[in-house]
Coordinates of C-alpha atoms and ligand atoms in Angstrom, one line a residue:
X1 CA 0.0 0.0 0.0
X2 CA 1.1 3.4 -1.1
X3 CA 1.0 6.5 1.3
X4 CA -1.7 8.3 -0.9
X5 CA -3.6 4.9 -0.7
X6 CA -3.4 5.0 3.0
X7 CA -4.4 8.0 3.0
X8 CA -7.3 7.5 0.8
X9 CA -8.3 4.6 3.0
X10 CA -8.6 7.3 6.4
X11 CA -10.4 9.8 4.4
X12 CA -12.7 7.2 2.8
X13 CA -14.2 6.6 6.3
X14 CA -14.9 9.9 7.4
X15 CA -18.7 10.0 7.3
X16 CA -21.1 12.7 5.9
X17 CA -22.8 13.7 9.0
X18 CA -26.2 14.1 7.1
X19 CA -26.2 11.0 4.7
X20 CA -24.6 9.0 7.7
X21 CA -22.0 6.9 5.2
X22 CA -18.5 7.0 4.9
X23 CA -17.4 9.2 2.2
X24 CA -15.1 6.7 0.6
X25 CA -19.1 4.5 0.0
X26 CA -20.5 7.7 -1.7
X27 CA -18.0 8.1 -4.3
X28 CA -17.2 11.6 -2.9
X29 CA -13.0 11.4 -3.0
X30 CA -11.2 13.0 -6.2
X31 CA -7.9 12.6 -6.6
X32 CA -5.6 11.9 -3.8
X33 CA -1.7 13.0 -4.2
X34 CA 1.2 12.7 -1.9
X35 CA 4.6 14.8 -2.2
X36 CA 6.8 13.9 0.9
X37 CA 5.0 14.6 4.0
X38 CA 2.2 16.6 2.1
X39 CA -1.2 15.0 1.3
X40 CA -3.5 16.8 -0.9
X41 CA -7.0 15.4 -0.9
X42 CA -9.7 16.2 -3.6
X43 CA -13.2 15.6 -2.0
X44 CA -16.4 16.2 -4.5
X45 CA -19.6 17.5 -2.0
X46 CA -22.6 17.0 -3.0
X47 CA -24.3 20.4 -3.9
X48 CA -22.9 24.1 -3.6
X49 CA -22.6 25.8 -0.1
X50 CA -23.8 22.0 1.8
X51 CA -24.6 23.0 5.0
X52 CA -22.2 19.8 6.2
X53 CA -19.2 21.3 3.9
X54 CA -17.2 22.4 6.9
X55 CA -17.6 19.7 9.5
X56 CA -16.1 17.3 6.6
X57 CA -13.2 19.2 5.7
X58 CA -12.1 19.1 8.5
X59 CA -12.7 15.6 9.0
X60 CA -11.1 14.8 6.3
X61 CA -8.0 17.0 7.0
X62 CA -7.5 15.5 10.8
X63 CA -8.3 12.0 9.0
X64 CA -5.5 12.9 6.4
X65 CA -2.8 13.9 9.2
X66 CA -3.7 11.1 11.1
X67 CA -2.0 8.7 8.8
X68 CA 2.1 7.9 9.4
X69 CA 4.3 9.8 7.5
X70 CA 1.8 12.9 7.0
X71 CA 2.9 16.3 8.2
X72 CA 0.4 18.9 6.0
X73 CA -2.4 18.3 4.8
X74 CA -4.4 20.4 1.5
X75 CA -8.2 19.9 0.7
X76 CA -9.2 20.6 -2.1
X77 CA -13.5 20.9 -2.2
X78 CA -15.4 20.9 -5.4
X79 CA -19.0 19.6 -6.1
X80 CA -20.1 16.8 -7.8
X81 CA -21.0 17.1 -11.2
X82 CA -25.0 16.4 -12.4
X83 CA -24.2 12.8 -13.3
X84 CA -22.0 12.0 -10.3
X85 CA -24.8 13.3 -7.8
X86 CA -27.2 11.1 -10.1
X87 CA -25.4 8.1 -9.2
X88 CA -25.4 9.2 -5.8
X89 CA -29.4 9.4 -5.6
X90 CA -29.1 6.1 -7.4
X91 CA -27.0 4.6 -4.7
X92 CA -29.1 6.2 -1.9
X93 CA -32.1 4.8 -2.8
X94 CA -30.8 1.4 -3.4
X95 CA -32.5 0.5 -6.4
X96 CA -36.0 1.6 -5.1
X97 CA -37.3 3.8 -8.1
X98 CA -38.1 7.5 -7.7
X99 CA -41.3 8.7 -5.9
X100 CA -41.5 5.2 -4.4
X101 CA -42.8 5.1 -0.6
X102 CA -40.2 3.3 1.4
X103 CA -42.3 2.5 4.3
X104 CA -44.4 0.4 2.5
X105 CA -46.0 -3.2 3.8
X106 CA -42.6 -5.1 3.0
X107 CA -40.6 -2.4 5.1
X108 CA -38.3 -3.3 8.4
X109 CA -39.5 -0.2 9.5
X110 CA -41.7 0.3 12.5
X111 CA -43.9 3.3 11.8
X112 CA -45.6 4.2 15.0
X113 CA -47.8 6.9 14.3
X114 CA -48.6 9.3 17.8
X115 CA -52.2 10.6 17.9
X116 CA -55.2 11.7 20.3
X117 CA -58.3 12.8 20.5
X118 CA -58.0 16.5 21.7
X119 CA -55.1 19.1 21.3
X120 CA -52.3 20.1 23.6
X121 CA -52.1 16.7 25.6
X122 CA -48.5 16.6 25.0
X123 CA -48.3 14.1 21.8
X124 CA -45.3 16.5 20.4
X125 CA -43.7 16.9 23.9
X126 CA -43.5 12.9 24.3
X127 CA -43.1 12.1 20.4
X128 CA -39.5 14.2 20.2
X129 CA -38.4 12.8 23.8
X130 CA -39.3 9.4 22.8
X131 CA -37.9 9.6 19.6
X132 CA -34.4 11.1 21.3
X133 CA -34.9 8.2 24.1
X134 CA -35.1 5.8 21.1
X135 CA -31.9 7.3 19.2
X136 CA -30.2 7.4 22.6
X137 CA -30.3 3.5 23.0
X138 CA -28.6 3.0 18.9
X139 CA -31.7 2.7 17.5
X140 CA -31.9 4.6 13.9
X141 CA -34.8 6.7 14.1
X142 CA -37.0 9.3 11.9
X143 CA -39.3 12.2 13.0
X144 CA -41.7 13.5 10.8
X145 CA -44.1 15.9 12.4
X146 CA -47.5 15.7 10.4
X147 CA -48.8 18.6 12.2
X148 CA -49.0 21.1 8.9
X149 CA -51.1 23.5 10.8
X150 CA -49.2 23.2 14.2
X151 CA -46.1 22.0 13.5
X152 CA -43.9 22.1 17.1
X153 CA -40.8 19.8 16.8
X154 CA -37.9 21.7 15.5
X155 CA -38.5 24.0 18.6
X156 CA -38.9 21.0 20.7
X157 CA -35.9 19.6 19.2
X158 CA -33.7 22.7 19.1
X159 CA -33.5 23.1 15.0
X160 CA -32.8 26.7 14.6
X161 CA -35.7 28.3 12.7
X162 CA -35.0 28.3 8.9
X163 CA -33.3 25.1 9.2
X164 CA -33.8 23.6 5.9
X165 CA -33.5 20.2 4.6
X166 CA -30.1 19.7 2.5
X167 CA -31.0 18.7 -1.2
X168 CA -29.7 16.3 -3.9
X169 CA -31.4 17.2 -6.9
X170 CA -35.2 15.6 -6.2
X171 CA -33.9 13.6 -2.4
X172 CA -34.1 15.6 0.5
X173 CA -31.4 14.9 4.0
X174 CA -33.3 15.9 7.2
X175 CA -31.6 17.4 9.4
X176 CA -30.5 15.1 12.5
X177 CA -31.5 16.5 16.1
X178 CA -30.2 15.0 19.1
X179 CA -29.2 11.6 17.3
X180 CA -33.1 11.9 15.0
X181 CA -33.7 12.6 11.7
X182 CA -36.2 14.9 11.5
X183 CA -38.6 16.4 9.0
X184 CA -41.4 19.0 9.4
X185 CA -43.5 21.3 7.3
X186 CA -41.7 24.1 9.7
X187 CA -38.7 23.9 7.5
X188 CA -40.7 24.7 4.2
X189 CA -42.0 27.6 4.9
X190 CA -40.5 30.9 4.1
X191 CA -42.5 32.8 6.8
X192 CA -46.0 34.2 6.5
X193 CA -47.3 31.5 3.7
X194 CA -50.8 30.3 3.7
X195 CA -50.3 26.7 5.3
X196 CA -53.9 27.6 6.8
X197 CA -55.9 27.6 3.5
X198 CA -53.9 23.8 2.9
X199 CA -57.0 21.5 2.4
X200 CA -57.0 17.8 1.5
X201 CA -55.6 17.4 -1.5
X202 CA -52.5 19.6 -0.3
X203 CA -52.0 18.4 2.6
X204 CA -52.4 14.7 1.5
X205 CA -49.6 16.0 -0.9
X206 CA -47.1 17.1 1.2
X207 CA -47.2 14.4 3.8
X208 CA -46.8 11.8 0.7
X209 CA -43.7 14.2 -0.2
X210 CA -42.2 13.6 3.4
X211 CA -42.7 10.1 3.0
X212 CA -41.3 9.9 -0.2
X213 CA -39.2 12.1 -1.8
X214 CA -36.7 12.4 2.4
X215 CA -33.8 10.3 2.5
X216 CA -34.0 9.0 5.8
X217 CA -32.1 5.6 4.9
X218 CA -32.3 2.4 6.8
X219 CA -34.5 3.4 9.9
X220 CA -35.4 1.0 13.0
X221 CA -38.3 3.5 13.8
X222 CA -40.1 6.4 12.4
X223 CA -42.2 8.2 14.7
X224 CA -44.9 10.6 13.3
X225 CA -46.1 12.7 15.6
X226 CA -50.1 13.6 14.2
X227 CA -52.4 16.4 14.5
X228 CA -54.9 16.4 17.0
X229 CA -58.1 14.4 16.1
X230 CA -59.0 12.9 12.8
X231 CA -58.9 15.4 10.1
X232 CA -57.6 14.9 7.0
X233 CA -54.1 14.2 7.7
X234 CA -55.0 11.4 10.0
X235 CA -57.0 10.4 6.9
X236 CA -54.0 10.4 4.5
X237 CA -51.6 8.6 6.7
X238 CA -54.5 6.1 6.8
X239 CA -54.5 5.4 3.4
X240 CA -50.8 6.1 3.3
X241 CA -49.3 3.9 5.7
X242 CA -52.0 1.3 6.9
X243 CA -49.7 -1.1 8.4
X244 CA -48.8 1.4 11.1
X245 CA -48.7 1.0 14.7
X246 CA -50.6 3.8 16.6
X247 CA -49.6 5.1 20.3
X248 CA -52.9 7.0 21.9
X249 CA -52.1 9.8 23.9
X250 CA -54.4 11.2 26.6
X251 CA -54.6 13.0 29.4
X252 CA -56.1 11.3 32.9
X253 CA -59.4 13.7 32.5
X254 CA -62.6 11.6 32.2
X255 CA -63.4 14.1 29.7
X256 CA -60.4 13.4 27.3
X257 CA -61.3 9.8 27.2
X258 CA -63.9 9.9 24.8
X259 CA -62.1 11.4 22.2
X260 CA -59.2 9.8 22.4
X261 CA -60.5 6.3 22.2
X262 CA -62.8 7.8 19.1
X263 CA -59.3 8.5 17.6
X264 CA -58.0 5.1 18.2
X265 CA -60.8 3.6 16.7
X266 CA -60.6 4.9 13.5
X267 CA -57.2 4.2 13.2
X268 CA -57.9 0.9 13.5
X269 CA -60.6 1.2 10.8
X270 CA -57.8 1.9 8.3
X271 CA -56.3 -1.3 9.7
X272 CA -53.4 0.5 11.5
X273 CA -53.0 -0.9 15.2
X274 CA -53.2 0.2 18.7
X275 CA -50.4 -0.5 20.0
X276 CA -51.1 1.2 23.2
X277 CA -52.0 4.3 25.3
X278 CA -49.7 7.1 26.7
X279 CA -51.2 8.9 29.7
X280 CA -49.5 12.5 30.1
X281 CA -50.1 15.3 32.8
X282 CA -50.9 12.7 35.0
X283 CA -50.0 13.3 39.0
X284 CA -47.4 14.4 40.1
X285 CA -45.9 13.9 43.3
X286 CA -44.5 17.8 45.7
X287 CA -41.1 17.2 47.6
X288 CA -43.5 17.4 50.7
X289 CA -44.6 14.4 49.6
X290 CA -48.2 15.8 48.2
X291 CA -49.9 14.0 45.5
X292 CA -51.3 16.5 42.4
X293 CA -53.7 15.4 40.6
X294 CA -54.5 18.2 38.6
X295 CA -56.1 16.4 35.2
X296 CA -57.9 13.4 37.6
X297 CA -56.6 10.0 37.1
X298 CA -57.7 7.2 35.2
X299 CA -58.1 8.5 32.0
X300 CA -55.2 6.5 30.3
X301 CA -56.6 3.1 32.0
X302 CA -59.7 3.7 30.7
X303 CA -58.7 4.5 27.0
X304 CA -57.0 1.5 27.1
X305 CA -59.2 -1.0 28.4
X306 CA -62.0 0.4 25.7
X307 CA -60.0 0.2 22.7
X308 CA -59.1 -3.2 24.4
X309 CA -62.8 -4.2 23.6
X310 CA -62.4 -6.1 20.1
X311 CA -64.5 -4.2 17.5
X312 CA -66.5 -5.6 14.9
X313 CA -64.7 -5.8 11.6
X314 CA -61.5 -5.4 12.9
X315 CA -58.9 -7.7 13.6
X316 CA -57.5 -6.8 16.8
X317 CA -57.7 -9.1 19.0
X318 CA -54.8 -8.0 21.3
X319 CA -55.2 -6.3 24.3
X320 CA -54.0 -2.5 24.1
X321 CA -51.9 -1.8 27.5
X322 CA -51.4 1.5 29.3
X323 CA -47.7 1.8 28.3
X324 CA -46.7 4.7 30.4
X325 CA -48.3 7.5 33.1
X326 CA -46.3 10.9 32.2
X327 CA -46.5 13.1 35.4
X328 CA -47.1 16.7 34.7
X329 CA -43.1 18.0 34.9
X330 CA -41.8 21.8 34.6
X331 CA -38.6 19.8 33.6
X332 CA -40.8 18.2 31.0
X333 CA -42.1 21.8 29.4
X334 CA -38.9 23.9 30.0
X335 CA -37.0 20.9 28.2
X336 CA -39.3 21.8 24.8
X337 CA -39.1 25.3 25.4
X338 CA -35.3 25.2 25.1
X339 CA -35.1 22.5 22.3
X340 CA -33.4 20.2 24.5
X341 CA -35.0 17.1 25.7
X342 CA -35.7 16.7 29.3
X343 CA -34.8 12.7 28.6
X344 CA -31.5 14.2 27.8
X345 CA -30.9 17.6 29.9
X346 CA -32.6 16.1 33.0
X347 CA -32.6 12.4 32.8
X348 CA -34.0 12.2 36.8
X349 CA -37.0 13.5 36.4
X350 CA -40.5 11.7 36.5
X351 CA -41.2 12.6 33.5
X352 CA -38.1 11.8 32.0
X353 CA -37.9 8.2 33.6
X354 CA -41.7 7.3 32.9
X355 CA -40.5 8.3 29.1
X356 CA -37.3 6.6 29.0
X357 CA -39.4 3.4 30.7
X358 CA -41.8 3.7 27.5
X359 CA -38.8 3.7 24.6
X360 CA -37.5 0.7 26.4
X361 CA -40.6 -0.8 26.6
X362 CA -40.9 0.0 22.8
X363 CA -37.5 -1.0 21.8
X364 CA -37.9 -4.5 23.0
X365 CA -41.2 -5.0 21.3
X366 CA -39.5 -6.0 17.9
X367 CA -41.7 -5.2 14.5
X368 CA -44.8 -6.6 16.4
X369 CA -46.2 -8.4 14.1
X370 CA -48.6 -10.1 16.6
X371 CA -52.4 -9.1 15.8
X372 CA -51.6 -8.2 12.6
X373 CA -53.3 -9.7 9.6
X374 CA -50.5 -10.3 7.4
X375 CA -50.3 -10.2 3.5
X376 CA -51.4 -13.8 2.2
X377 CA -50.9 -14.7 -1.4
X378 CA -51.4 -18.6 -2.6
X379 CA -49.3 -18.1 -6.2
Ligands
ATP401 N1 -46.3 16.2 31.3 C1 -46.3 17.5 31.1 N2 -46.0 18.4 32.1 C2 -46.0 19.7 31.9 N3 -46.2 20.3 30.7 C3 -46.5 19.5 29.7 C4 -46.5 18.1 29.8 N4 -46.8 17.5 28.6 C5 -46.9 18.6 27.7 N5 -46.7 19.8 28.4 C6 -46.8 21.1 27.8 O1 -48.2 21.2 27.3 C7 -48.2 22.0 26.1 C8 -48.8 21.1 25.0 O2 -47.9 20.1 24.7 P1 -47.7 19.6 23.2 O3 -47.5 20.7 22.2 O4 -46.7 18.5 23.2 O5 -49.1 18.9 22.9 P2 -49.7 18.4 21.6 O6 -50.7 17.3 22.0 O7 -48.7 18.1 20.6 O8 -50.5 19.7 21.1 P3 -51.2 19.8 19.6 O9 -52.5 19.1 19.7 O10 -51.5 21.3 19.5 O11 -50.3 19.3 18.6 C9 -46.7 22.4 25.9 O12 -46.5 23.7 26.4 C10 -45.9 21.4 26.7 O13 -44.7 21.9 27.1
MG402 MG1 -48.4 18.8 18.6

């Protein structure tokens, strides 16, 4: 092995932080020389002005000087020509054609879908820290928030506002929060545009876009965290992604039962499954040693032991568990407020534990196949 080889072998593993693969894999190194104890390295980005440009230069130059016998280092950055970017997309999507779905039936993927009856229980609050619990553990994981009208997770998540998704030619690169990919309609807008007047069609549009057209690669799980209710979005994903598993979200108010366990039931109408019911703002306990229950109790036990009830027509025969009791937490809200998890900035509290409990409850569930009617063909 030559030195430039060598040193073509330690640049060739520096990875792009947003496609998440060494750059050696995606055909991004040019021309590697070597005069003495000077490397010069020619690296090939993908578009102009890549948001990622300098974090890999200087990966690749500390990767360059860390090889033997290499005292300077010169990098040389130029962009990848139209044909060399289409191989790329070609690559990235793996032989899956354009406009293809990649969370289809025959994905590994578990799409768990977060939803509920009425607004403001918390779905985004416990979507991002779940999906950050989830990250946290290895686990490759997606965000796309599917609230058009409300979007909330690049604040909750700390994505500077006008954070845009990187593109290569028609495939999109999230940007990755706290370990999570993470797409939202937030990052398409340009300020001030009309998201409001977005009816069906639109919006049944765009959330096939996300789905589509954003490179997320080879996820574990992609959480979606819905609009409240079951408007037209909830609708879409329906038809969209009917093998996906469905987390109800509640608050312990008798009055927010109803609703939610409405929600859960059309889910399952489009065939998705319940996989189980969050309770959030539940009690919460005063150093004193005084129990608040400011929402009631209950609620989340008796969400799930309705949609528990098997429902004509559908085949769920499973039993859908109370999978976690969130306690109302100040940690919990000043953690969104400041874009940084309370599962990561305050790992102790209640809140933080009874989510951290849920993502490990989740992570060891596998693709939970069980109760689902699965794809039979006799040819
Ligand atoms: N357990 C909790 N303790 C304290 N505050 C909470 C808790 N859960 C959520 N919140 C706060 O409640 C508010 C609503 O939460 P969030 O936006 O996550 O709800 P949502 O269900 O996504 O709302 P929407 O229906 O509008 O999408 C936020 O200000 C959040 O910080
Ligand atoms: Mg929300």
């Amino acid at each position: 092995m030559t030195l430039a080889d060598r040193v073509r072998e330690a640049v060739g593993a520096v990875t792009d932080p947003e496609l998440r693969r060494p750059i050696g894999d995606l055909d991004m190194l040019r021309e590697i020389t070597v005069d003495g104890e000077h490397a010069d390295v020619g690296i090939a980005l993908t578009i102009v002005g890549c948001p990622a440009a300098d974090r890999i230069e200087s990966d690749v130059r500390r990767a360059a000087a860390s090889v033997a016998g290499i005292a300077e280092v010169t990098v040389d950055v130029g962009v990848m020509t139209p044909t060399e970017r289409k191989a790329l997309t070609e690559k990235l999507r793996a032989g899956r054609p354009a406009r293809q779905m990649p969370f289809g039936p025959d994905s590994l993927t578990r799409v768990i879908l977060v939803s509920s009856g009425k607004g403001g229980v918390g779905k985004s609050t416990v979507t991002a820290n779940l999906a950050v619990a989830l990250a946290a553990q290895g686990l490759a994981v997606g965000l796309v928030d599917a609230d058009v009208h409300g979007f909330s997770i690049p604040g909750l998540l700390g994505i500077p506002a006008g954070t845009q998704p990187t593109r290569i030619d028609d495939l999109m690169l999230p940007p990755v929060a706290h370990g999570v990919k993470t797409i939202s309609i937030g990052m398409f807008l340009t300020g001030g545009e009309a998201v409001v007047a977005w009816r069906g069609p639109m919006l049944h549009r765009a959330v096939q876009q996300f789905l589509t057209d954003v490179y997320f690669g080879d996820l574990d799980v992609l959480l979606i965290d819905m609009p409240p209710g079951t408007g037209d979005i909830a609708i879409s994903i329906g038809q969209i992604l009917p093998h996906a598993e469905v987390l109800v979200v509640t608050t312990p108010q008798a009055a927010a039962s109803d609703v939610a366990i409405r929600s859960g039931l059309v889910a399952r109408q489009t065939g998705q499954r319940v996989i189980g019911v969050v309770e959030n703002m539940a009690a919460f306990t005063l150093p004193d040693g005084t129990v608040v229950d400011l929402f009631g109790s209950g609620g989340g036990a008796e969400v799930a032991a309705a949609l528990s009830v098997p429902t004509a027509g559908a085949d769920q025969a499973a039993e859908v568990p109370l999978l976690a009791s969130i306690p109302l937490s100040p940690a919990l809200r000043t953690g969104g407020d400041s874009g940084v998890p309370v599962v990561l900035g305050d790992p102790e509290d209640a809140a933080a534990q009874a989510i951290q409990s849920l993502a490990d409850t989740l992570a060891h569930q596998g693709r939970g196949l069980a109760g689902r009617s699965l794809p039979m063909s006799l040819s």
